[in-house]
Amino acid sequence: MSRVLTGTVVGSGHHRLVSVPREQHDPVVRDLLDRATAEAYERGLREGHERGAAAGAARSIERLDELSAAIVTAVESAARAVRASCDDTVEAAFELATAMAAGILDHEPHDGGAAVAARIRETLGLLEDATPVVQVSVEDRDLVAAALADVRAVTVTADPGLAPGEARIRGGWADADLTRETAFSSIRRALHGDG
């Protein structure tokens, strides 16, 4: 016992660590110290690995969350860009389709009123009005009046504001507009999905 207490005293206060040179320990104490040192080393190594793995896993989760947020932001940004590009493409296609329709309708060869007379006759059948007034261009008035002579109570008048091939029908209950502008409006609504 005296050999254990004869070393250097380290520390202050109530707790003191007494150190004895290793060579002075008896073999049993030396063996106990070696085993305790080895166990403490292994325990410290194991705890260090566990703490390091836990800290690494926590940091990996944080980093994964950061990367996930960055990916979501990038995907949302790309989706907005694709939607904007699609909207631009749809708008360009709409403008092209409208221009094509206008070009076709504006360059339709005029047949003297035969086509508009057929459209007027068909529309009159849908309106079921007792005394409709049909307005057509000055150029179409005579042919349309002759084509509708067999339709009872129809009045055909010339409207200088209407282009050849256009007509308006006014009735007591309903009106019909067979002008190019109305056709263009219908095309625009159909292309935009509004009707």
PDB file of C-alpha atoms in Angstrom:
ATOM      1  CA  MET A   1       0.000   0.000   0.000  1.00  0.00           C
ATOM      2  CA  SER A   2       2.822   2.367   0.767  1.00  0.00           C
ATOM      3  CA  ARG A   3       4.121   1.999  -2.782  1.00  0.00           C
ATOM      4  CA  VAL A   4       0.763   3.145  -4.260  1.00  0.00           C
ATOM      5  CA  LEU A   5       0.779   6.337  -2.236  1.00  0.00           C
ATOM      6  CA  THR A   6       4.362   7.305  -2.875  1.00  0.00           C
ATOM      7  CA  GLY A   7       4.025   8.948  -6.270  1.00  0.00           C
ATOM      8  CA  THR A   8       3.491  12.449  -7.541  1.00  0.00           C
ATOM      9  CA  VAL A   9       0.277  14.167  -6.367  1.00  0.00           C
ATOM     10  CA  VAL A  10      -1.647  15.879  -9.148  1.00  0.00           C
ATOM     11  CA  GLY A  11      -4.721  18.073  -8.633  1.00  0.00           C
ATOM     12  CA  SER A  12      -6.083  20.376  -6.015  1.00  0.00           C
ATOM     13  CA  GLY A  13      -9.052  20.628  -3.692  1.00  0.00           C
ATOM     14  CA  HIS A  14     -10.729  17.485  -2.371  1.00  0.00           C
ATOM     15  CA  HIS A  15      -9.775  15.163  -5.206  1.00  0.00           C
ATOM     16  CA  ARG A  16      -6.187  14.148  -5.686  1.00  0.00           C
ATOM     17  CA  LEU A  17      -4.696  11.833  -8.217  1.00  0.00           C
ATOM     18  CA  VAL A  18      -1.776   9.873  -6.960  1.00  0.00           C
ATOM     19  CA  SER A  19       0.586   8.513  -9.555  1.00  0.00           C
ATOM     20  CA  VAL A  20       3.098   5.771  -9.068  1.00  0.00           C
ATOM     21  CA  PRO A  21       5.644   4.911 -11.766  1.00  0.00           C
ATOM     22  CA  ARG A  22       4.503   1.823 -13.669  1.00  0.00           C
ATOM     23  CA  GLU A  23       7.656  -0.110 -12.908  1.00  0.00           C
ATOM     24  CA  GLN A  24       6.889   0.040  -9.193  1.00  0.00           C
ATOM     25  CA  HIS A  25       3.427  -1.591  -9.478  1.00  0.00           C
ATOM     26  CA  ASP A  26       3.106  -5.161  -8.548  1.00  0.00           C
ATOM     27  CA  PRO A  27       2.224  -7.528 -11.430  1.00  0.00           C
ATOM     28  CA  VAL A  28      -1.459  -7.927 -10.389  1.00  0.00           C
ATOM     29  CA  VAL A  29      -2.022  -4.172 -10.242  1.00  0.00           C
ATOM     30  CA  ARG A  30      -0.098  -3.710 -13.457  1.00  0.00           C
ATOM     31  CA  ASP A  31      -2.337  -6.336 -15.142  1.00  0.00           C
ATOM     32  CA  LEU A  32      -5.483  -4.632 -13.789  1.00  0.00           C
ATOM     33  CA  LEU A  33      -4.245  -1.255 -15.020  1.00  0.00           C
ATOM     34  CA  ASP A  34      -3.382  -2.659 -18.448  1.00  0.00           C
ATOM     35  CA  ARG A  35      -6.835  -4.243 -18.807  1.00  0.00           C
ATOM     36  CA  ALA A  36      -8.588  -1.112 -17.555  1.00  0.00           C
ATOM     37  CA  THR A  37      -6.527   1.008 -19.938  1.00  0.00           C
ATOM     38  CA  ALA A  38      -7.326  -1.303 -22.871  1.00  0.00           C
ATOM     39  CA  GLU A  39     -11.037  -1.360 -21.979  1.00  0.00           C
ATOM     40  CA  ALA A  40     -11.115   2.431 -21.597  1.00  0.00           C
ATOM     41  CA  TYR A  41      -9.337   2.811 -24.926  1.00  0.00           C
ATOM     42  CA  GLU A  42     -11.784   0.450 -26.684  1.00  0.00           C
ATOM     43  CA  ARG A  43     -14.786   2.135 -25.022  1.00  0.00           C
ATOM     44  CA  GLY A  44     -13.495   5.589 -25.998  1.00  0.00           C
ATOM     45  CA  LEU A  45     -12.832   4.427 -29.550  1.00  0.00           C
ATOM     46  CA  ARG A  46     -16.300   2.853 -29.816  1.00  0.00           C
ATOM     47  CA  GLU A  47     -18.024   5.926 -28.334  1.00  0.00           C
ATOM     48  CA  GLY A  48     -16.018   8.173 -30.645  1.00  0.00           C
ATOM     49  CA  HIS A  49     -17.093   6.143 -33.668  1.00  0.00           C
ATOM     50  CA  GLU A  50     -20.723   6.190 -32.517  1.00  0.00           C
ATOM     51  CA  ARG A  51     -20.686   9.943 -31.888  1.00  0.00           C
ATOM     52  CA  GLY A  52     -18.904  10.576 -35.181  1.00  0.00           C
ATOM     53  CA  ALA A  53     -21.385   8.399 -37.074  1.00  0.00           C
ATOM     54  CA  ALA A  54     -24.331  10.136 -35.369  1.00  0.00           C
ATOM     55  CA  ALA A  55     -22.901  13.587 -36.131  1.00  0.00           C
ATOM     56  CA  GLY A  56     -22.180  12.545 -39.724  1.00  0.00           C
ATOM     57  CA  ALA A  57     -25.705  11.173 -40.144  1.00  0.00           C
ATOM     58  CA  ALA A  58     -27.206  14.366 -38.702  1.00  0.00           C
ATOM     59  CA  ARG A  59     -25.109  16.512 -41.052  1.00  0.00           C
ATOM     60  CA  SER A  60     -26.017  14.255 -43.984  1.00  0.00           C
ATOM     61  CA  ILE A  61     -29.704  14.702 -43.190  1.00  0.00           C
ATOM     62  CA  GLU A  62     -29.255  18.479 -42.972  1.00  0.00           C
ATOM     63  CA  ARG A  63     -27.388  18.485 -46.280  1.00  0.00           C
ATOM     64  CA  LEU A  64     -30.021  16.241 -47.859  1.00  0.00           C
ATOM     65  CA  ASP A  65     -32.740  18.664 -46.726  1.00  0.00           C
ATOM     66  CA  GLU A  66     -30.776  21.562 -48.233  1.00  0.00           C
ATOM     67  CA  LEU A  67     -30.289  19.679 -51.506  1.00  0.00           C
ATOM     68  CA  SER A  68     -33.967  18.653 -51.589  1.00  0.00           C
ATOM     69  CA  ALA A  69     -35.040  22.269 -51.144  1.00  0.00           C
ATOM     70  CA  ALA A  70     -32.646  23.357 -53.898  1.00  0.00           C
ATOM     71  CA  ILE A  71     -33.981  20.657 -56.236  1.00  0.00           C
ATOM     72  CA  VAL A  72     -37.604  21.639 -55.527  1.00  0.00           C
ATOM     73  CA  THR A  73     -36.750  25.289 -56.215  1.00  0.00           C
ATOM     74  CA  ALA A  74     -34.979  24.372 -59.466  1.00  0.00           C
ATOM     75  CA  VAL A  75     -37.861  22.157 -60.629  1.00  0.00           C
ATOM     76  CA  GLU A  76     -40.437  24.846 -59.818  1.00  0.00           C
ATOM     77  CA  SER A  77     -38.360  27.424 -61.689  1.00  0.00           C
ATOM     78  CA  ALA A  78     -38.009  25.100 -64.687  1.00  0.00           C
ATOM     79  CA  ALA A  79     -41.754  24.386 -64.634  1.00  0.00           C
ATOM     80  CA  ARG A  80     -42.500  28.123 -64.637  1.00  0.00           C
ATOM     81  CA  ALA A  81     -40.135  28.600 -67.573  1.00  0.00           C
ATOM     82  CA  VAL A  82     -41.743  25.718 -69.483  1.00  0.00           C
ATOM     83  CA  ARG A  83     -45.238  27.083 -68.775  1.00  0.00           C
ATOM     84  CA  ALA A  84     -44.185  30.542 -69.954  1.00  0.00           C
ATOM     85  CA  SER A  85     -42.633  29.058 -73.081  1.00  0.00           C
ATOM     86  CA  CYS A  86     -45.775  27.001 -73.738  1.00  0.00           C
ATOM     87  CA  ASP A  87     -47.948  30.061 -73.199  1.00  0.00           C
ATOM     88  CA  ASP A  88     -45.800  31.991 -75.678  1.00  0.00           C
ATOM     89  CA  THR A  89     -46.001  29.121 -78.177  1.00  0.00           C
ATOM     90  CA  VAL A  90     -49.770  28.824 -77.789  1.00  0.00           C
ATOM     91  CA  GLU A  91     -50.151  32.576 -78.206  1.00  0.00           C
ATOM     92  CA  ALA A  92     -47.977  32.519 -81.342  1.00  0.00           C
ATOM     93  CA  ALA A  93     -49.982  29.579 -82.736  1.00  0.00           C
ATOM     94  CA  PHE A  94     -53.206  31.420 -81.940  1.00  0.00           C
ATOM     95  CA  GLU A  95     -51.993  34.549 -83.723  1.00  0.00           C
ATOM     96  CA  LEU A  96     -50.918  32.473 -86.733  1.00  0.00           C
ATOM     97  CA  ALA A  97     -54.248  30.615 -86.873  1.00  0.00           C
ATOM     98  CA  THR A  98     -56.166  33.884 -86.595  1.00  0.00           C
ATOM     99  CA  ALA A  99     -54.070  35.464 -89.340  1.00  0.00           C
ATOM    100  CA  MET A 100     -54.587  32.416 -91.561  1.00  0.00           C
ATOM    101  CA  ALA A 101     -58.349  32.447 -90.979  1.00  0.00           C
ATOM    102  CA  ALA A 102     -58.499  36.170 -91.695  1.00  0.00           C
ATOM    103  CA  GLY A 103     -56.455  35.701 -94.844  1.00  0.00           C
ATOM    104  CA  ILE A 104     -58.700  32.913 -96.052  1.00  0.00           C
ATOM    105  CA  LEU A 105     -61.942  34.729 -95.258  1.00  0.00           C
ATOM    106  CA  ASP A 106     -60.734  38.049 -96.656  1.00  0.00           C
ATOM    107  CA  HIS A 107     -59.628  36.460 -99.930  1.00  0.00           C
ATOM    108  CA  GLU A 108     -62.637  34.264-100.463  1.00  0.00           C
ATOM    109  CA  PRO A 109     -63.766  34.808-104.047  1.00  0.00           C
ATOM    110  CA  HIS A 110     -67.094  36.596-104.170  1.00  0.00           C
ATOM    111  CA  ASP A 111     -69.826  34.708-105.975  1.00  0.00           C
ATOM    112  CA  GLY A 112     -72.256  37.587-106.312  1.00  0.00           C
ATOM    113  CA  GLY A 113     -74.168  36.656-103.144  1.00  0.00           C
ATOM    114  CA  ALA A 114     -75.066  32.976-103.701  1.00  0.00           C
ATOM    115  CA  ALA A 115     -73.093  31.711-100.674  1.00  0.00           C
ATOM    116  CA  VAL A 116     -74.410  34.404 -98.333  1.00  0.00           C
ATOM    117  CA  ALA A 117     -77.965  33.730 -99.567  1.00  0.00           C
ATOM    118  CA  ALA A 118     -77.567  30.045 -98.607  1.00  0.00           C
ATOM    119  CA  ARG A 119     -76.209  30.989 -95.146  1.00  0.00           C
ATOM    120  CA  ILE A 120     -79.095  33.460 -94.666  1.00  0.00           C
ATOM    121  CA  ARG A 121     -81.681  30.823 -95.618  1.00  0.00           C
ATOM    122  CA  GLU A 122     -80.147  28.351 -93.129  1.00  0.00           C
ATOM    123  CA  THR A 123     -80.052  30.988 -90.364  1.00  0.00           C
ATOM    124  CA  LEU A 124     -83.658  32.046 -90.993  1.00  0.00           C
ATOM    125  CA  GLY A 125     -84.670  28.423 -90.420  1.00  0.00           C
ATOM    126  CA  LEU A 126     -83.010  28.551 -87.002  1.00  0.00           C
ATOM    127  CA  LEU A 127     -84.447  31.928 -85.937  1.00  0.00           C
ATOM    128  CA  GLU A 128     -88.129  31.146 -86.524  1.00  0.00           C
ATOM    129  CA  ASP A 129     -88.973  34.842 -86.591  1.00  0.00           C
ATOM    130  CA  ALA A 130     -92.217  36.040 -88.228  1.00  0.00           C
ATOM    131  CA  THR A 131     -90.893  39.202 -89.908  1.00  0.00           C
ATOM    132  CA  PRO A 132     -87.111  39.214 -90.255  1.00  0.00           C
ATOM    133  CA  VAL A 133     -85.186  42.019 -91.950  1.00  0.00           C
ATOM    134  CA  VAL A 134     -82.097  40.867 -93.837  1.00  0.00           C
ATOM    135  CA  GLN A 135     -79.307  43.387 -94.412  1.00  0.00           C
ATOM    136  CA  VAL A 136     -76.664  42.596 -97.039  1.00  0.00           C
ATOM    137  CA  SER A 137     -74.022  44.498 -99.005  1.00  0.00           C
ATOM    138  CA  VAL A 138     -75.135  46.702-101.881  1.00  0.00           C
ATOM    139  CA  GLU A 139     -73.485  44.244-104.314  1.00  0.00           C
ATOM    140  CA  ASP A 140     -75.397  41.224-102.909  1.00  0.00           C
ATOM    141  CA  ARG A 141     -78.839  42.792-102.449  1.00  0.00           C
ATOM    142  CA  ASP A 142     -80.470  41.805-105.757  1.00  0.00           C
ATOM    143  CA  LEU A 143     -79.221  38.197-105.808  1.00  0.00           C
ATOM    144  CA  VAL A 144     -80.138  37.630-102.130  1.00  0.00           C
ATOM    145  CA  ALA A 145     -83.614  39.182-102.596  1.00  0.00           C
ATOM    146  CA  ALA A 146     -84.239  36.883-105.577  1.00  0.00           C
ATOM    147  CA  ALA A 147     -82.889  33.822-103.696  1.00  0.00           C
ATOM    148  CA  LEU A 148     -85.184  34.527-100.720  1.00  0.00           C
ATOM    149  CA  ALA A 149     -88.297  35.469-102.728  1.00  0.00           C
ATOM    150  CA  ASP A 150     -90.006  32.228-101.678  1.00  0.00           C
ATOM    151  CA  VAL A 151     -89.452  32.921 -97.942  1.00  0.00           C
ATOM    152  CA  ARG A 152     -92.559  34.549 -96.504  1.00  0.00           C
ATOM    153  CA  ALA A 153     -92.372  37.991 -94.822  1.00  0.00           C
ATOM    154  CA  VAL A 154     -88.613  38.529 -95.328  1.00  0.00           C
ATOM    155  CA  THR A 155     -87.428  42.026 -96.159  1.00  0.00           C
ATOM    156  CA  VAL A 156     -83.996  42.335 -97.838  1.00  0.00           C
ATOM    157  CA  THR A 157     -82.223  45.704 -97.580  1.00  0.00           C
ATOM    158  CA  ALA A 158     -78.807  46.980 -98.658  1.00  0.00           C
ATOM    159  CA  ASP A 159     -76.346  48.156 -95.994  1.00  0.00           C
ATOM    160  CA  PRO A 160     -73.338  49.991 -97.453  1.00  0.00           C
ATOM    161  CA  GLY A 161     -71.357  49.173 -94.278  1.00  0.00           C
ATOM    162  CA  LEU A 162     -71.405  45.451 -95.065  1.00  0.00           C
ATOM    163  CA  ALA A 163     -68.792  43.866 -97.320  1.00  0.00           C
ATOM    164  CA  PRO A 164     -69.796  41.452-100.087  1.00  0.00           C
ATOM    165  CA  GLY A 165     -70.624  38.072 -98.541  1.00  0.00           C
ATOM    166  CA  GLU A 166     -71.686  39.558 -95.179  1.00  0.00           C
ATOM    167  CA  ALA A 167     -75.196  39.867 -93.728  1.00  0.00           C
ATOM    168  CA  ARG A 168     -77.142  40.746 -90.604  1.00  0.00           C
ATOM    169  CA  ILE A 169     -80.593  39.461 -89.790  1.00  0.00           C
ATOM    170  CA  ARG A 170     -82.812  41.473 -87.429  1.00  0.00           C
ATOM    171  CA  GLY A 171     -85.893  39.883 -85.987  1.00  0.00           C
ATOM    172  CA  GLY A 172     -88.422  40.560 -83.281  1.00  0.00           C
ATOM    173  CA  TRP A 173     -86.931  37.888 -81.014  1.00  0.00           C
ATOM    174  CA  ALA A 174     -83.358  37.389 -82.153  1.00  0.00           C
ATOM    175  CA  ASP A 175     -80.618  38.799 -84.361  1.00  0.00           C
ATOM    176  CA  ALA A 176     -77.916  37.029 -86.355  1.00  0.00           C
ATOM    177  CA  ASP A 177     -74.615  38.539 -87.423  1.00  0.00           C
ATOM    178  CA  LEU A 178     -73.010  36.862 -90.435  1.00  0.00           C
ATOM    179  CA  THR A 179     -70.063  39.264 -90.756  1.00  0.00           C
ATOM    180  CA  ARG A 180     -66.368  38.441 -90.965  1.00  0.00           C
ATOM    181  CA  GLU A 181     -65.707  40.159 -87.642  1.00  0.00           C
ATOM    182  CA  THR A 182     -68.187  37.836 -85.927  1.00  0.00           C
ATOM    183  CA  ALA A 183     -66.573  34.855 -87.653  1.00  0.00           C
ATOM    184  CA  PHE A 184     -63.126  36.025 -86.445  1.00  0.00           C
ATOM    185  CA  SER A 185     -64.468  36.437 -82.895  1.00  0.00           C
ATOM    186  CA  SER A 186     -65.859  32.896 -82.986  1.00  0.00           C
ATOM    187  CA  ILE A 187     -62.524  31.570 -84.267  1.00  0.00           C
ATOM    188  CA  ARG A 188     -60.632  33.431 -81.532  1.00  0.00           C
ATOM    189  CA  ARG A 189     -62.948  32.090 -78.821  1.00  0.00           C
ATOM    190  CA  ALA A 190     -62.659  28.554 -80.189  1.00  0.00           C
ATOM    191  CA  LEU A 191     -58.856  28.745 -80.327  1.00  0.00           C
ATOM    192  CA  HIS A 192     -58.665  30.120 -76.794  1.00  0.00           C
ATOM    193  CA  GLY A 193     -61.148  27.538 -75.555  1.00  0.00           C
ATOM    194  CA  ASP A 194     -63.726  30.171 -74.595  1.00  0.00           C
ATOM    195  CA  GLY A 195     -66.569  28.764 -76.577  1.00  0.00           C
TER     196      GLY A 195
END
